[in-house]
């Protein structure tokens, strides 16, 4: 019995709300889980959970008759259940997630179970949300164009809305509100009174209201800096400021001190910091990092040993220590560029209370944007440019291996070089790690940059080593003998060792700080020498400079070194495996295996592709679409981060524009459902677009990067709209073609697309790390090409099942 | 299933799920389960089946109490078995993880063999206590991998008569190992819960030469200084000047650098004559780059 048709507008609106909720939930949970554990753990949970979409497709394909027969009941019920799960997912998983101990992951099998349980909880949310979407697409396939349009536009608006809400609401306050959307969506699709649905609706609303009014407090892992800091006597969270960049917290504790790179000759008191600023529970910086004498006794004071620096550019100043240091040393004009506005606002507020006001000093000119974008538009020259220290004290176990660090690429260093005045210097430090990685890559980056601008490393670079840090100073003009003498005096006074200095005696390199690793100095020398390609080839870790195409500075893993490292370190190899990257690989394998299962399962009922009327083009066509779309989205986010200078704005703009224009394309596709191969033609059109973009996208964006924001938005829309519009067509056209032939296969196709879309995110990350974002764009083009080729096959038949 | 004999009253007691007709029930339950009429009209079940059921019930009630009883006689054997197991694991740890990796100081090896590491870890992780890895002890802290503890202890060259300061008591394990080797150990822990539990544990285990303090390790323990050696397990990005001041001339300070679950390297700080301080970066695992043929 076919259920009576739902009024069109309500159905479309319901789908839009549900879609908005799903993407909003995905983004907010990524942030919440990143606070509780780390970003990579959040990725591990959410990336696998998104397979709920694929699972819904498989479920519909297998039980399509039963589900469609009960559509009138199932549609609202599944939306209500989705709403409840959205509200309850974090509370339900909190005990599991907080109890998860990443350090025991490879030791205690129970940790894997906790992880799996967390993934399962979130998978249920996406499954329950995707199920009604899929059912509607299949049942109303004649209106797939407009329905898919509602789905895409709803998703786009949901992404924008949640980013906006992240500025005003704490992470734990978001799920309850988001859960209202699928609940309202369920209400909209109730066609006639049903006691069971009424009860379900009322009960689910009760759950949601409880969560809204009593949101669960997030419990970060005991290993997160926030908890370690709160363990200090008298410590407390004095402020919490939400932002899409992360939850900013100001923690005050009497015993908090911070003095990185402090000389061992410093004998005075290291004063207590007024507060620590944390972002998503991780260290961001400390307030009131000391008086002038303390700062002048750190390794970072090296540039000031050469004399006053009047015009200073501080990139990513964090809590302002470098700004304060420049002010103490008489800087007349300081330009500070920091992307994390909320964190700086928290610092400014607290600094005012403590009388320490680096950001609001009249000499400071503050800009909130990506430093790379600033470098692209700025035309000033500086006496000193400072970068934040590379790496972290004690290492980070590779948790930042997949973090894009545009400030540490060769292109960035070249741009910084262009900003140096005649006697200008760049100062950048690296924490020492074992085995050596960060200092080597940093040295290689400096060396290759100087090669590129025709400058000699030995004359333009000084490097100094403390017990835990190396500081490089790169000068625009060669160091004079007087300056060399000043650097030597600095080292002697503060008991640092010079590592690179014009006219350096090898004996000087280890007078105060020694290393049992005798190869370290040799490695440093080799990596800055013309023979560095051999060193890159031979060293166990990949340390060659990164580029804008592959900006993963903290990714050092080299697969071919694995056997040697395992032999050397045994089970202690794990920390050196760049855990962040390993987790992406683990989740990728998990996703692939699960996706394969979900894709193949319906074949037991449908039959093999090409047999029993099962369309052979389904897998390559819908896989190609899923792969290509996600790849393109990821590349666009990467390109536009630099273009706009605001990563969050860029991500929200890309996601929303892509989805909205795709939705419009989907709406227009309804006019073209008649043609037997129009879906393939649409895919071919997209493939051609992407081929064009592979060659011309970056030059266009580079040319426009210096324009004002209004023009930039125009360029962005001109760049994104055409391919996005075209991308909205192949899927509904293909689904419409299938829907008129076999609903089971249409459901299966939808599930394939969902599974492959999810797998694509992990695959894109791996390809970007290994081959760069240009390769991802090329593969997107090829994926749509594959879909176009597959969709060209025209098969006859009238099966309706 | 014991079914009641059929009579007017007993029929009402038939479980609704019983699928056996009443006649058969009567035959099945005829002698095993019967009701004795009691004064006041109440029925009391009796018969061999009832007796057996009562016995089973009593035994099951007694079982929880029987466990401690058996524990009195059997737990000693159980505890002895466990103690043997731990001793075995400890001996294997010393042989393979420590001596087998180049820990040569005999006193250090004896100290590691003496200290019962499993008593310093949470109970649910005791089975892993002698494994070649660190373990969580709460508050985001860990008990270090046995090799790292032994390596650090060996590096600071402990000797009888010495006085050693530890910043970051944690579980108290490192302090206990040091206590086997030196005259006095002073240990400071800033997290109150950890300080308390470590203190209690060290007292219970009889480490009278370990003095614990709850407080900020930045200031060291000036009234007990100077120290022959200082172990800074709660490492920060800088070395507190008071600690350097409380280190004797010729004294050694050891600082493990790394995140909770792995030590990247160790910093050995040597206070030489004239307040000259040198550092040496030590790696617990010698990283030997793979040398390809030239």
mmCIF file of N, CA and C in Angstrom, chain A residues 85 101 126 160 166 186 216 232 319 326 339 397 423 460-461 471 504 529 544 547 565 612 642 645 647 691 760:
data_model
loop_
_atom_site.group_PDB
_atom_site.id
_atom_site.type_symbol
_atom_site.label_atom_id
_atom_site.label_comp_id
_atom_site.label_asym_id
_atom_site.label_seq_id
_atom_site.Cartn_x
_atom_site.Cartn_y
_atom_site.Cartn_z
ATOM 1 N N UNK A 85 19.209 10.595 19.731
ATOM 2 C CA UNK A 85 20.605 10.154 19.698
ATOM 3 C C UNK A 85 21.555 11.331 19.599
ATOM 4 N N UNK A 101 42.086 5.750 26.968
ATOM 5 C CA UNK A 101 43.448 6.125 27.322
ATOM 6 C C UNK A 101 44.315 5.863 26.099
ATOM 7 N N UNK A 126 24.130 9.014 12.730
ATOM 8 C CA UNK A 126 24.151 9.261 11.280
ATOM 9 C C UNK A 126 23.298 8.239 10.536
ATOM 10 N N UNK A 160 27.053 26.756 7.966
ATOM 11 C CA UNK A 160 27.246 28.177 8.296
ATOM 12 C C UNK A 160 26.674 28.486 9.670
ATOM 13 N N UNK A 166 29.042 28.645 17.120
ATOM 14 C CA UNK A 166 30.261 28.323 17.871
ATOM 15 C C UNK A 166 30.900 29.571 18.453
ATOM 16 N N UNK A 186 10.834 15.727 11.939
ATOM 17 C CA UNK A 186 9.941 14.592 12.125
ATOM 18 C C UNK A 186 8.500 15.032 12.283
ATOM 19 N N UNK A 216 25.684 18.422 29.429
ATOM 20 C CA UNK A 216 26.756 17.709 30.131
ATOM 21 C C UNK A 216 28.058 18.498 30.048
ATOM 22 N N UNK A 232 47.049 21.542 39.673
ATOM 23 C CA UNK A 232 47.873 22.397 40.530
ATOM 24 C C UNK A 232 47.009 22.968 41.648
ATOM 25 N N UNK A 319 50.097 34.545 23.243
ATOM 26 C CA UNK A 319 49.716 35.389 24.372
ATOM 27 C C UNK A 319 50.580 36.646 24.491
ATOM 28 N N UNK A 326 59.733 42.621 22.406
ATOM 29 C CA UNK A 326 60.081 43.685 21.460
ATOM 30 C C UNK A 326 59.887 45.061 22.092
ATOM 31 N N UNK A 339 45.741 34.625 13.953
ATOM 32 C CA UNK A 339 44.436 34.204 13.430
ATOM 33 C C UNK A 339 43.371 33.958 14.499
ATOM 34 N N UNK A 397 54.403 13.420 20.062
ATOM 35 C CA UNK A 397 54.090 12.073 19.577
ATOM 36 C C UNK A 397 53.409 12.112 18.222
ATOM 37 N N UNK A 423 69.039 45.271 7.167
ATOM 38 C CA UNK A 423 69.677 44.581 8.297
ATOM 39 C C UNK A 423 68.670 43.726 9.058
ATOM 40 N N UNK A 460 74.802 34.119 6.161
ATOM 41 C CA UNK A 460 73.544 34.770 6.534
ATOM 42 C C UNK A 460 72.846 34.131 7.721
ATOM 43 N N UNK A 461 73.370 33.020 8.209
ATOM 44 C CA UNK A 461 72.641 32.283 9.254
ATOM 45 C C UNK A 461 73.504 32.107 10.494
ATOM 46 N N UNK A 471 67.857 28.030 18.272
ATOM 47 C CA UNK A 471 67.313 29.249 17.663
ATOM 48 C C UNK A 471 68.139 29.636 16.450
ATOM 49 N N UNK A 504 83.102 29.896 12.579
ATOM 50 C CA UNK A 504 82.941 29.108 13.809
ATOM 51 C C UNK A 504 83.979 27.996 13.912
ATOM 52 N N UNK A 529 73.989 21.519 3.609
ATOM 53 C CA UNK A 529 75.024 21.505 2.575
ATOM 54 C C UNK A 529 74.400 21.214 1.207
ATOM 55 N N UNK A 544 62.888 16.846 4.418
ATOM 56 C CA UNK A 544 63.034 17.914 3.451
ATOM 57 C C UNK A 544 61.952 18.963 3.664
ATOM 58 N N UNK A 547 56.157 22.308 1.302
ATOM 59 C CA UNK A 547 55.708 23.361 0.402
ATOM 60 C C UNK A 547 54.234 23.638 0.629
ATOM 61 N N UNK A 565 63.138 0.920 12.096
ATOM 62 C CA UNK A 565 62.717 1.539 13.351
ATOM 63 C C UNK A 565 62.135 0.496 14.304
ATOM 64 N N UNK A 612 21.386 -10.424 -13.631
ATOM 65 C CA UNK A 612 20.048 -10.275 -13.062
ATOM 66 C C UNK A 612 19.535 -8.836 -13.125
ATOM 67 N N UNK A 642 44.473 30.023 2.616
ATOM 68 C CA UNK A 642 45.471 31.064 2.340
ATOM 69 C C UNK A 642 44.822 32.268 1.666
ATOM 70 N N UNK A 645 42.638 33.953 4.419
ATOM 71 C CA UNK A 645 43.394 34.275 5.622
ATOM 72 C C UNK A 645 42.684 33.928 6.912
ATOM 73 N N UNK A 647 40.976 30.602 8.432
ATOM 74 C CA UNK A 647 40.674 29.188 8.180
ATOM 75 C C UNK A 647 39.215 28.814 8.426
ATOM 76 N N UNK A 691 39.739 19.656 -14.461
ATOM 77 C CA UNK A 691 41.003 19.641 -15.194
ATOM 78 C C UNK A 691 41.510 21.066 -15.400
ATOM 79 N N UNK A 760 36.591 8.798 1.228
ATOM 80 C CA UNK A 760 37.372 9.800 0.488
ATOM 81 C C UNK A 760 38.066 10.792 1.388
#
